[in-house]
Amino acid sequence: MSERARGEEAAAGKAVAPGAAAVRGTRDILPPESSRWQWVEGVARRVCERYGYREIRTPIFEAATVFTRGIGEATDIVEKEMYLFRDRAGRELALRPEGTAGVVRAFLEHKLYAGPLPVKLFYLGPMFRYERPQAGRYRQFEQFGVEAFGSADPAIDAEIISLGIAFLEAVGLDRWELRLNSIGCPTCRAAYREMLVTELSPRRQELCRSCEQRLERNPLRILDCKEPGCQLLVEPLPGLESYLCSDCRAHWETVQHYLGELGISYRKYPRLVRGLDYYTRTVFELVGTGLGSQDALLGGGRYDGLVEAMGGPSVPGIGFAAGLDRLLMSLAGGDGLPPAAAATDVYVARAGEVPMGAVLQLAERLRRAGIRTELELAGRSLKAQLKVADRLGARFVVIAGEAEWARGLVTLRRMADGLQEEVARTEVPGRLSELISET
Ligand code: AMP
């Protein structure tokens, strides 16, 4: 760890011993929180299935050029936020800061464009950005994203937005705002860019430091700068809409028409450009409302030039990515989150001199019968064991007591009301399956 990084840790009041804590900006997901992650990932998979999107898994690291070419050199992600490293053979690699560039690389490598189009894919997994950590912002975070290649039809723009909304609603977020814009194609954008440079150059001193640089390299980004000074300067300038060429305008209007047909309300956001170079035409964000924070939960857009820019044929594309860390945080504040699942169905308690090997066998038979089973391993008193069973949410306890055991029996206790019955050891799996399916 560098001195500076260690200083940051100390300032954050964190343990500074190297290796004693997760690296700054990363964290552990412990049970029962991990079950919430499984749940949200399950929802994403099921929604994608309904819309015909299938899973792609790409590597967590790629050649750095995949991202520098794919995302664009003059973007915050590539300039400041990538985890770059050389492997032992000297290759320049990067941990993926987002999902799209790697998916496009895979799309080209496996010539998916030669098969039936559109190709509709989704991914789930960690992304890495060297950003300043704060609430809801991590250096390793989880995204769910979808990409559709091979259709320039505005209908797929509407479909993918609808999928994003279906996902948010399926996790219980039914208060959202759809922010929508069109940033045109390189042709109409060039004229707009020129206008921006002409208007803003004489007042460049009033821009923030980053925007002063953006003016040369990526003037569109000035539009969504959060600095009040920059916002004030761009406020009176016309939006991109009035600069759209006729094809882009027709696309933009049809997307809005289809959203209307689907009953999806939206708000036009002329300042929405999204950070990455590859976007064309439709860009959108879904923002949770009534959550206190106005952060985008999900963002995406069309990227018709990206596949070609990465060395492939001219194939249009569109996609979005949702940040799952923030999504789960917003749910934790509301009431959409399901209760953490009980850790087990059955607890096998041992009282007195009952042979451990035989109890282990019994637990094993229950597990093979598909019953979630925990086994007492700490040698606690029966009373303490019942307490543990209760804490784990077990619905039944199998009490292997010395006297019944000797007669080939065990006691089954229903935790809800303490009702007990004696059952032959050989019949425990069958009887418990029955009882569990009854409740
Ligand atoms: P982006 O790829 O920047 O468009 O981000 C898509 C979504 O990922 C955002 O709306 C956030 O919810 C999430 N996200 C982006 N960066 C981070 C981060 N550093 N930590 C947690 N979530 C993030």
CSV table of C-alpha atoms and ligand atoms in Angstrom, one decimal:
chain,number,residue,atom,x,y,z
A,1,MET,CA,0.0,0.0,0.0
A,2,SER,CA,1.4,3.4,-0.9
A,3,GLU,CA,2.0,6.0,1.8
A,4,ARG,CA,-0.8,8.2,0.3
A,5,ALA,CA,-3.3,5.3,0.3
A,6,ARG,CA,-2.4,4.5,3.9
A,7,GLY,CA,-2.9,8.1,4.8
A,8,GLU,CA,-6.4,7.9,3.3
A,9,GLU,CA,-7.1,4.9,5.3
A,10,ALA,CA,-6.0,6.6,8.5
A,11,ALA,CA,-8.1,9.6,7.7
A,12,ALA,CA,-11.1,7.4,7.2
A,13,GLY,CA,-10.5,6.0,10.7
A,14,LYS,CA,-9.9,2.5,9.3
A,15,ALA,CA,-7.5,-0.1,10.5
A,16,VAL,CA,-4.2,0.6,8.8
A,17,ALA,CA,-2.4,-2.7,9.2
A,18,PRO,CA,-2.0,-4.1,5.7
A,19,GLY,CA,-4.0,-7.2,5.1
A,20,ALA,CA,-6.1,-6.7,8.2
A,21,ALA,CA,-9.1,-5.2,6.5
A,22,ALA,CA,-10.7,-5.2,3.0
A,23,VAL,CA,-9.1,-2.8,0.7
A,24,ARG,CA,-10.6,0.7,0.7
A,25,GLY,CA,-13.7,0.9,-1.5
A,26,THR,CA,-14.3,-2.8,-1.3
A,27,ARG,CA,-16.3,-4.8,1.2
A,28,ASP,CA,-17.5,-8.2,2.3
A,29,ILE,CA,-21.1,-9.3,1.8
A,30,LEU,CA,-21.9,-11.5,4.8
A,31,PRO,CA,-25.0,-13.6,5.4
A,32,PRO,CA,-27.8,-12.8,5.7
A,33,GLU,CA,-27.2,-9.8,3.4
A,34,SER,CA,-25.8,-12.3,0.8
A,35,SER,CA,-29.2,-13.8,0.5
A,36,ARG,CA,-30.6,-10.5,-0.6
A,37,TRP,CA,-28.0,-10.3,-3.3
A,38,GLN,CA,-29.0,-13.8,-4.5
A,39,TRP,CA,-32.6,-12.6,-4.6
A,40,VAL,CA,-32.0,-9.4,-6.6
A,41,GLU,CA,-29.8,-11.4,-9.0
A,42,GLY,CA,-32.6,-14.0,-9.4
A,43,VAL,CA,-35.1,-11.3,-10.2
A,44,ALA,CA,-32.7,-9.9,-12.9
A,45,ARG,CA,-32.4,-13.3,-14.4
A,46,ARG,CA,-36.1,-14.0,-14.5
A,47,VAL,CA,-36.9,-10.6,-16.0
A,48,CYS,CA,-34.3,-11.1,-18.7
A,49,GLU,CA,-35.7,-14.5,-19.5
A,50,ARG,CA,-39.1,-13.0,-20.1
A,51,TYR,CA,-37.7,-10.5,-22.6
A,52,GLY,CA,-35.5,-13.1,-24.4
A,53,TYR,CA,-32.1,-11.9,-23.1
A,54,ARG,CA,-29.5,-14.7,-22.3
A,55,GLU,CA,-26.6,-14.6,-20.0
A,56,ILE,CA,-23.0,-13.8,-21.1
A,57,ARG,CA,-20.0,-14.2,-18.8
A,58,THR,CA,-16.9,-12.3,-19.8
A,59,PRO,CA,-13.6,-12.1,-18.0
A,60,ILE,CA,-13.1,-9.7,-15.1
A,61,PHE,CA,-10.0,-8.4,-16.8
A,62,GLU,CA,-9.3,-7.6,-20.4
A,63,ALA,CA,-6.5,-6.1,-22.5
A,64,ALA,CA,-6.5,-2.4,-21.5
A,65,THR,CA,-7.1,-1.4,-25.1
A,66,VAL,CA,-10.6,-3.0,-25.0
A,67,PHE,CA,-11.6,-0.2,-22.7
A,68,THR,CA,-9.5,2.6,-24.0
A,69,ARG,CA,-10.9,2.0,-27.5
A,70,GLY,CA,-14.4,1.0,-26.4
A,71,ILE,CA,-15.1,3.6,-23.8
A,72,GLY,CA,-13.0,6.4,-25.3
A,73,GLU,CA,-9.8,8.0,-24.2
A,74,ALA,CA,-11.3,11.3,-23.1
A,75,THR,CA,-13.6,9.9,-20.4
A,76,ASP,CA,-13.3,10.0,-16.7
A,77,ILE,CA,-13.3,6.2,-16.5
A,78,VAL,CA,-10.4,5.8,-18.8
A,79,GLU,CA,-8.5,8.8,-17.8
A,80,LYS,CA,-8.7,8.5,-14.0
A,81,GLU,CA,-10.6,5.4,-12.8
A,82,MET,CA,-9.2,2.3,-14.4
A,83,TYR,CA,-7.3,-0.3,-12.4
A,84,LEU,CA,-4.4,-0.9,-14.8
A,85,PHE,CA,-1.7,-3.4,-14.3
A,86,ARG,CA,0.9,-5.5,-16.2
A,87,ASP,CA,0.9,-9.2,-15.8
A,88,ARG,CA,4.1,-11.2,-15.5
A,89,ALA,CA,4.5,-11.3,-19.2
A,90,GLY,CA,4.2,-7.5,-19.5
A,91,ARG,CA,0.7,-7.4,-21.0
A,92,GLU,CA,-1.2,-4.2,-20.2
A,93,LEU,CA,-4.4,-5.3,-18.6
A,94,ALA,CA,-7.3,-3.6,-16.8
A,95,LEU,CA,-10.0,-4.7,-14.4
A,96,ARG,CA,-13.3,-4.1,-16.2
A,97,PRO,CA,-14.7,-0.7,-15.2
A,98,GLU,CA,-18.0,-1.4,-17.0
A,99,GLY,CA,-19.6,-4.3,-18.9
A,100,THR,CA,-20.3,-3.2,-22.5
A,101,ALA,CA,-16.8,-3.0,-24.0
A,102,GLY,CA,-16.0,-6.6,-22.9
A,103,VAL,CA,-19.3,-7.9,-24.2
A,104,VAL,CA,-18.6,-6.2,-27.6
A,105,ARG,CA,-15.1,-7.7,-27.6
A,106,ALA,CA,-16.7,-11.2,-27.1
A,107,PHE,CA,-19.5,-10.4,-29.7
A,108,LEU,CA,-16.7,-9.8,-32.2
A,109,GLU,CA,-14.4,-12.6,-31.2
A,110,HIS,CA,-17.1,-15.2,-31.5
A,111,LYS,CA,-18.6,-13.6,-34.6
A,112,LEU,CA,-22.0,-13.5,-33.0
A,113,TYR,CA,-23.0,-10.9,-35.7
A,114,ALA,CA,-22.9,-13.7,-38.3
A,115,GLY,CA,-25.8,-15.5,-36.6
A,116,PRO,CA,-29.4,-14.4,-36.3
A,117,LEU,CA,-29.9,-10.8,-35.1
A,118,PRO,CA,-30.6,-9.2,-32.8
A,119,VAL,CA,-28.3,-10.9,-30.3
A,120,LYS,CA,-29.8,-10.1,-26.8
A,121,LEU,CA,-27.5,-10.6,-23.8
A,122,PHE,CA,-27.3,-9.8,-20.1
A,123,TYR,CA,-24.6,-10.0,-17.6
A,124,LEU,CA,-24.2,-9.8,-13.8
A,125,GLY,CA,-20.9,-9.2,-12.0
A,126,PRO,CA,-18.4,-6.9,-10.4
A,127,MET,CA,-16.9,-3.8,-12.0
A,128,PHE,CA,-13.9,-1.8,-10.7
A,129,ARG,CA,-13.4,1.9,-10.7
A,130,TYR,CA,-10.8,3.9,-8.8
A,131,GLU,CA,-13.3,6.5,-7.6
A,132,ARG,CA,-13.5,8.3,-4.3
A,133,PRO,CA,-15.4,5.9,-2.0
A,134,GLN,CA,-18.5,7.2,-0.3
A,135,ALA,CA,-22.0,6.0,0.6
A,136,GLY,CA,-23.2,4.0,-2.4
A,137,ARG,CA,-19.9,4.4,-4.2
A,138,TYR,CA,-17.4,1.6,-4.1
A,139,ARG,CA,-14.2,0.7,-6.0
A,140,GLN,CA,-15.6,-2.8,-6.6
A,141,PHE,CA,-19.4,-2.7,-7.2
A,142,GLU,CA,-21.9,-5.0,-8.9
A,143,GLN,CA,-23.8,-4.3,-12.1
A,144,PHE,CA,-26.6,-6.0,-13.9
A,145,GLY,CA,-26.6,-5.0,-17.6
A,146,VAL,CA,-28.2,-5.9,-20.9
A,147,GLU,CA,-27.1,-5.4,-24.4
A,148,ALA,CA,-28.9,-5.9,-27.7
A,149,PHE,CA,-26.9,-6.0,-31.0
A,150,GLY,CA,-28.2,-5.8,-34.6
A,151,SER,CA,-31.3,-3.7,-34.5
A,152,ALA,CA,-31.5,0.0,-35.2
A,153,ASP,CA,-35.3,-0.1,-34.8
A,154,PRO,CA,-36.6,2.4,-32.2
A,155,ALA,CA,-38.8,-0.5,-30.9
A,156,ILE,CA,-35.8,-2.1,-29.3
A,157,ASP,CA,-35.0,1.2,-27.5
A,158,ALA,CA,-38.5,1.1,-26.0
A,159,GLU,CA,-38.2,-2.6,-25.3
A,160,ILE,CA,-35.0,-2.3,-23.4
A,161,ILE,CA,-36.3,0.7,-21.4
A,162,SER,CA,-39.3,-1.3,-20.6
A,163,LEU,CA,-37.1,-4.2,-19.4
A,164,GLY,CA,-35.3,-1.8,-17.1
A,165,ILE,CA,-38.5,-0.6,-15.6
A,166,ALA,CA,-39.9,-4.2,-15.3
A,167,PHE,CA,-36.7,-5.0,-13.3
A,168,LEU,CA,-37.0,-2.1,-11.0
A,169,GLU,CA,-40.7,-2.8,-10.4
A,170,ALA,CA,-40.0,-6.5,-9.8
A,171,VAL,CA,-37.6,-5.6,-7.0
A,172,GLY,CA,-40.3,-3.4,-5.5
A,173,LEU,CA,-39.2,0.0,-6.7
A,174,ASP,CA,-42.3,1.4,-8.3
A,175,ARG,CA,-41.5,5.0,-7.9
A,176,TRP,CA,-39.1,6.0,-10.6
A,177,GLU,CA,-38.5,8.7,-13.2
A,178,LEU,CA,-37.3,8.0,-16.7
A,179,ARG,CA,-35.0,10.6,-18.0
A,180,LEU,CA,-34.6,10.6,-21.8
A,181,ASN,CA,-32.6,12.4,-24.4
A,182,SER,CA,-31.2,11.9,-27.8
A,183,ILE,CA,-27.5,12.8,-28.4
A,184,GLY,CA,-27.8,12.2,-32.2
A,185,CYS,CA,-25.1,10.7,-34.4
A,186,PRO,CA,-21.5,11.9,-35.0
A,187,THR,CA,-22.8,14.1,-37.9
A,188,CYS,CA,-25.4,16.1,-35.9
A,189,ARG,CA,-23.2,16.0,-32.8
A,190,ALA,CA,-20.3,17.7,-34.7
A,191,ALA,CA,-22.3,20.8,-35.4
A,192,TYR,CA,-23.5,20.9,-31.8
A,193,ARG,CA,-20.0,20.4,-30.4
A,194,GLU,CA,-18.8,23.3,-32.6
A,195,MET,CA,-21.6,25.5,-31.2
A,196,LEU,CA,-20.6,24.6,-27.6
A,197,VAL,CA,-16.9,25.4,-28.2
A,198,THR,CA,-17.8,28.7,-29.9
A,199,GLU,CA,-20.1,29.7,-27.1
A,200,LEU,CA,-18.0,28.5,-24.2
A,201,SER,CA,-14.5,29.3,-25.3
A,202,PRO,CA,-14.7,33.1,-24.5
A,203,ARG,CA,-15.9,32.2,-21.0
A,204,ARG,CA,-13.5,29.3,-20.3
A,205,GLN,CA,-12.2,30.9,-17.1
A,206,GLU,CA,-15.6,30.5,-15.6
A,207,LEU,CA,-15.7,26.7,-16.2
A,208,CYS,CA,-14.4,24.3,-13.5
A,209,ARG,CA,-10.9,22.8,-14.1
A,210,SER,CA,-12.2,19.5,-15.5
A,211,CYS,CA,-14.6,21.3,-17.9
A,212,GLU,CA,-11.9,23.6,-19.1
A,213,GLN,CA,-10.1,20.4,-20.3
A,214,ARG,CA,-13.4,18.9,-21.6
A,215,LEU,CA,-13.8,21.9,-23.8
A,216,GLU,CA,-10.9,20.7,-25.9
A,217,ARG,CA,-11.4,17.0,-25.6
A,218,ASN,CA,-15.1,16.2,-24.9
A,219,PRO,CA,-17.2,19.3,-24.7
A,220,LEU,CA,-20.5,17.4,-24.5
A,221,ARG,CA,-19.5,16.3,-21.0
A,222,ILE,CA,-19.8,19.9,-19.8
A,223,LEU,CA,-23.5,19.6,-20.2
A,224,ASP,CA,-23.9,17.2,-17.3
A,225,CYS,CA,-21.2,18.7,-15.0
A,226,LYS,CA,-22.5,19.0,-11.5
A,227,GLU,CA,-20.6,22.2,-10.8
A,228,PRO,CA,-23.1,25.1,-10.4
A,229,GLY,CA,-20.8,27.5,-12.3
A,230,CYS,CA,-20.7,25.2,-15.3
A,231,GLN,CA,-24.5,24.6,-15.1
A,232,LEU,CA,-25.1,28.3,-15.2
A,233,LEU,CA,-23.0,28.6,-18.4
A,234,VAL,CA,-24.7,25.8,-20.3
A,235,GLU,CA,-28.3,26.6,-19.1
A,236,PRO,CA,-29.1,29.3,-21.8
A,237,LEU,CA,-27.6,27.2,-24.6
A,238,PRO,CA,-29.9,25.2,-26.9
A,239,GLY,CA,-30.2,21.5,-26.3
A,240,LEU,CA,-29.1,18.9,-28.8
A,241,GLU,CA,-32.6,18.2,-29.9
A,242,SER,CA,-32.7,21.2,-32.3
A,243,TYR,CA,-29.5,20.0,-33.9
A,244,LEU,CA,-30.6,16.5,-34.7
A,245,CYS,CA,-30.4,15.4,-38.4
A,246,SER,CA,-33.6,14.1,-40.0
A,247,ASP,CA,-32.8,10.4,-39.4
A,248,CYS,CA,-31.9,11.0,-35.8
A,249,ARG,CA,-35.0,13.2,-35.3
A,250,ALA,CA,-37.3,10.5,-36.8
A,251,HIS,CA,-35.7,7.9,-34.5
A,252,TRP,CA,-36.1,10.1,-31.4
A,253,GLU,CA,-39.7,10.8,-32.2
A,254,THR,CA,-40.5,7.1,-32.8
A,255,VAL,CA,-38.9,6.1,-29.5
A,256,GLN,CA,-41.1,8.6,-27.7
A,257,HIS,CA,-44.1,7.3,-29.7
A,258,TYR,CA,-43.5,3.7,-28.7
A,259,LEU,CA,-42.9,4.6,-25.1
A,260,GLY,CA,-46.3,6.3,-25.2
A,261,GLU,CA,-47.8,3.1,-26.7
A,262,LEU,CA,-46.4,1.2,-23.8
A,263,GLY,CA,-47.8,3.6,-21.3
A,264,ILE,CA,-44.3,4.6,-20.1
A,265,SER,CA,-44.0,8.2,-18.9
A,266,TYR,CA,-40.7,10.0,-19.3
A,267,ARG,CA,-39.2,13.4,-18.8
A,268,LYS,CA,-37.0,14.9,-21.6
A,269,TYR,CA,-33.6,15.7,-20.2
A,270,PRO,CA,-31.7,17.8,-22.7
A,271,ARG,CA,-28.6,17.9,-20.5
A,272,LEU,CA,-28.4,14.1,-20.2
A,273,VAL,CA,-25.4,13.0,-22.3
A,274,ARG,CA,-24.0,10.1,-20.2
A,275,GLY,CA,-20.3,9.8,-19.6
A,276,LEU,CA,-19.1,7.5,-22.4
A,277,ASP,CA,-18.0,8.3,-25.9
A,278,TYR,CA,-19.8,5.5,-27.5
A,279,TYR,CA,-23.4,6.6,-27.1
A,280,THR,CA,-25.5,7.7,-30.1
A,281,ARG,CA,-29.1,8.7,-30.3
A,282,THR,CA,-31.2,7.5,-27.3
A,283,VAL,CA,-29.7,7.9,-23.8
A,284,PHE,CA,-31.7,7.3,-20.7
A,285,GLU,CA,-31.5,7.0,-16.9
A,286,LEU,CA,-34.0,5.6,-14.4
A,287,VAL,CA,-33.8,7.4,-11.2
A,288,GLY,CA,-35.6,6.3,-8.0
A,289,THR,CA,-37.9,8.9,-6.6
A,290,GLY,CA,-39.0,9.3,-3.0
A,291,LEU,CA,-35.7,7.7,-1.9
A,292,GLY,CA,-34.1,10.8,-0.7
A,293,SER,CA,-31.2,10.4,-3.1
A,294,GLN,CA,-31.6,11.4,-6.8
A,295,ASP,CA,-29.0,9.0,-8.0
A,296,ALA,CA,-29.5,7.1,-11.2
A,297,LEU,CA,-30.1,3.4,-10.5
A,298,LEU,CA,-29.8,2.4,-14.1
A,299,GLY,CA,-28.4,4.1,-17.1
A,300,GLY,CA,-27.8,3.3,-20.7
A,301,GLY,CA,-28.3,4.1,-24.3
A,302,ARG,CA,-27.7,3.3,-27.9
A,303,TYR,CA,-24.2,2.8,-29.3
A,304,ASP,CA,-24.5,2.3,-33.0
A,305,GLY,CA,-20.9,3.1,-33.8
A,306,LEU,CA,-19.2,1.0,-31.1
A,307,VAL,CA,-18.9,-2.4,-32.7
A,308,GLU,CA,-17.3,-0.8,-35.8
A,309,ALA,CA,-15.0,1.4,-33.7
A,310,MET,CA,-13.8,-1.8,-32.0
A,311,GLY,CA,-12.8,-3.3,-35.3
A,312,GLY,CA,-16.1,-5.1,-36.3
A,313,PRO,CA,-18.7,-4.7,-38.9
A,314,SER,CA,-21.3,-1.9,-38.7
A,315,VAL,CA,-23.8,-3.3,-36.2
A,316,PRO,CA,-26.0,-1.1,-34.1
A,317,GLY,CA,-26.4,-1.8,-30.4
A,318,ILE,CA,-28.2,-0.6,-27.3
A,319,GLY,CA,-27.9,-1.5,-23.6
A,320,PHE,CA,-28.1,-0.4,-20.0
A,321,ALA,CA,-26.4,-1.1,-16.7
A,322,ALA,CA,-27.9,-1.0,-13.2
A,323,GLY,CA,-25.9,-0.6,-10.1
A,324,LEU,CA,-27.0,-3.3,-7.7
A,325,ASP,CA,-25.2,-1.9,-4.6
A,326,ARG,CA,-27.2,1.3,-4.8
A,327,LEU,CA,-30.4,-0.5,-5.7
A,328,LEU,CA,-30.1,-2.7,-2.6
A,329,MET,CA,-29.3,0.4,-0.5
A,330,SER,CA,-32.5,2.2,-1.7
A,331,LEU,CA,-34.5,-0.9,-0.9
A,332,ALA,CA,-33.1,-1.2,2.6
A,333,GLY,CA,-34.5,2.3,3.2
A,334,GLY,CA,-38.0,1.4,1.9
A,335,ASP,CA,-40.1,-1.7,2.5
A,336,GLY,CA,-39.5,-3.5,-0.8
A,337,LEU,CA,-36.8,-5.8,0.6
A,338,PRO,CA,-37.9,-9.4,1.4
A,339,PRO,CA,-37.0,-10.5,4.9
A,340,ALA,CA,-33.7,-12.4,5.0
A,341,ALA,CA,-34.6,-16.1,4.6
A,342,ALA,CA,-34.5,-18.4,7.6
A,343,ALA,CA,-31.1,-20.2,7.7
A,344,THR,CA,-32.5,-23.7,8.1
A,345,ASP,CA,-35.7,-25.8,8.3
A,346,VAL,CA,-34.6,-28.4,10.8
A,347,TYR,CA,-32.2,-28.4,13.7
A,348,VAL,CA,-30.9,-31.8,14.9
A,349,ALA,CA,-30.3,-31.5,18.7
A,350,ARG,CA,-28.4,-34.1,20.7
A,351,ALA,CA,-29.0,-34.8,24.3
A,352,GLY,CA,-27.1,-37.3,26.4
A,353,GLU,CA,-24.9,-40.1,25.2
A,354,VAL,CA,-26.1,-40.5,21.7
A,355,PRO,CA,-23.4,-41.6,19.2
A,356,MET,CA,-22.3,-38.6,17.0
A,357,GLY,CA,-21.7,-40.8,14.0
A,358,ALA,CA,-25.3,-42.0,13.9
A,359,VAL,CA,-26.7,-38.4,14.4
A,360,LEU,CA,-24.4,-37.3,11.6
A,361,GLN,CA,-25.9,-40.0,9.4
A,362,LEU,CA,-29.5,-38.9,10.3
A,363,ALA,CA,-28.7,-35.3,9.4
A,364,GLU,CA,-27.2,-36.5,6.1
A,365,ARG,CA,-30.3,-38.4,5.2
A,366,LEU,CA,-32.4,-35.3,5.8
A,367,ARG,CA,-30.2,-33.2,3.6
A,368,ARG,CA,-30.3,-35.8,0.9
A,369,ALA,CA,-34.0,-35.7,1.1
A,370,GLY,CA,-33.8,-32.0,0.3
A,371,ILE,CA,-34.4,-30.7,3.8
A,372,ARG,CA,-32.2,-27.8,5.0
A,373,THR,CA,-30.7,-29.2,8.2
A,374,GLU,CA,-28.3,-27.9,10.8
A,375,LEU,CA,-26.7,-30.2,13.4
A,376,GLU,CA,-25.6,-29.5,16.9
A,377,LEU,CA,-21.8,-29.5,17.0
A,378,ALA,CA,-20.9,-27.5,20.1
A,379,GLY,CA,-22.0,-29.8,22.8
A,380,ARG,CA,-24.6,-27.3,24.3
A,381,SER,CA,-27.4,-28.1,26.8
A,382,LEU,CA,-30.7,-29.0,25.2
A,383,LYS,CA,-32.2,-25.7,26.3
A,384,ALA,CA,-29.3,-23.8,24.6
A,385,GLN,CA,-29.7,-25.9,21.5
A,386,LEU,CA,-33.4,-25.0,21.3
A,387,LYS,CA,-32.5,-21.4,21.5
A,388,VAL,CA,-30.0,-21.7,18.7
A,389,ALA,CA,-32.6,-23.5,16.6
A,390,ASP,CA,-35.0,-20.7,17.2
A,391,ARG,CA,-32.4,-18.0,16.2
A,392,LEU,CA,-31.7,-19.8,13.0
A,393,GLY,CA,-35.4,-19.9,12.2
A,394,ALA,CA,-35.7,-23.7,12.2
A,395,ARG,CA,-39.3,-24.8,12.0
A,396,PHE,CA,-38.7,-28.3,13.5
A,397,VAL,CA,-36.1,-29.7,15.9
A,398,VAL,CA,-35.2,-33.4,15.9
A,399,ILE,CA,-34.3,-34.2,19.5
A,400,ALA,CA,-32.0,-37.2,19.6
A,401,GLY,CA,-32.3,-38.0,23.4
A,402,GLU,CA,-30.5,-40.9,25.0
A,403,ALA,CA,-33.6,-42.8,26.2
A,404,GLU,CA,-35.6,-42.6,22.9
A,405,TRP,CA,-32.6,-43.3,20.9
A,406,ALA,CA,-32.0,-46.6,22.6
A,407,ARG,CA,-35.6,-47.5,21.6
A,408,GLY,CA,-34.9,-46.6,17.9
A,409,LEU,CA,-36.9,-43.3,18.2
A,410,VAL,CA,-36.4,-39.6,18.2
A,411,THR,CA,-38.7,-36.7,19.2
A,412,LEU,CA,-39.8,-34.1,16.6
A,413,ARG,CA,-40.7,-30.7,18.0
A,414,ARG,CA,-42.6,-28.1,16.1
A,415,MET,CA,-41.1,-24.8,17.1
A,416,ALA,CA,-44.2,-22.6,16.4
A,417,ASP,CA,-46.1,-24.2,19.3
A,418,GLY,CA,-43.8,-26.7,21.0
A,419,LEU,CA,-45.9,-29.7,19.9
A,420,GLN,CA,-43.9,-32.9,20.1
A,421,GLU,CA,-44.2,-36.4,18.7
A,422,GLU,CA,-42.1,-39.5,18.8
A,423,VAL,CA,-41.0,-41.0,15.5
A,424,ALA,CA,-39.0,-44.1,14.4
A,425,ARG,CA,-35.5,-43.0,13.4
A,426,THR,CA,-35.9,-44.6,10.0
A,427,GLU,CA,-39.0,-42.6,9.3
A,428,VAL,CA,-37.7,-39.1,10.2
A,429,PRO,CA,-37.0,-37.9,6.6
A,430,GLY,CA,-40.4,-38.9,5.4
A,431,ARG,CA,-42.3,-37.5,8.4
A,432,LEU,CA,-40.4,-34.2,8.3
A,433,SER,CA,-41.0,-33.8,4.5
A,434,GLU,CA,-44.7,-34.3,5.2
A,435,LEU,CA,-44.8,-31.8,8.1
A,436,ILE,CA,-42.8,-29.2,6.1
A,437,SER,CA,-45.0,-29.4,3.1
A,438,GLU,CA,-48.1,-29.0,5.3
A,439,THR,CA,-46.9,-25.6,6.7
B,1,AMP,P1,-22.5,3.8,-15.3
B,1,AMP,O1,-21.8,2.6,-15.8
B,1,AMP,O2,-21.5,4.8,-14.8
B,1,AMP,O3,-23.5,4.3,-16.2
B,1,AMP,O4,-23.2,3.4,-14.0
B,1,AMP,C1,-24.4,2.5,-14.0
B,1,AMP,C2,-24.8,2.3,-12.6
B,1,AMP,O5,-23.8,1.7,-11.9
B,1,AMP,C3,-25.1,3.6,-11.8
B,1,AMP,O6,-26.3,4.1,-12.0
B,1,AMP,C4,-24.8,3.3,-10.4
B,1,AMP,O7,-26.0,2.8,-9.8
B,1,AMP,C5,-23.8,2.2,-10.6
B,1,AMP,N1,-22.4,2.6,-10.2
B,1,AMP,C6,-21.5,3.3,-11.0
B,1,AMP,N2,-20.4,3.5,-10.4
B,1,AMP,C7,-20.5,3.0,-9.1
B,1,AMP,C8,-19.7,2.9,-8.0
B,1,AMP,N3,-18.4,3.4,-8.0
B,1,AMP,N4,-20.2,2.3,-6.9
B,1,AMP,C9,-21.4,1.7,-6.9
B,1,AMP,N5,-22.2,1.8,-7.9
B,1,AMP,C10,-21.8,2.4,-9.0
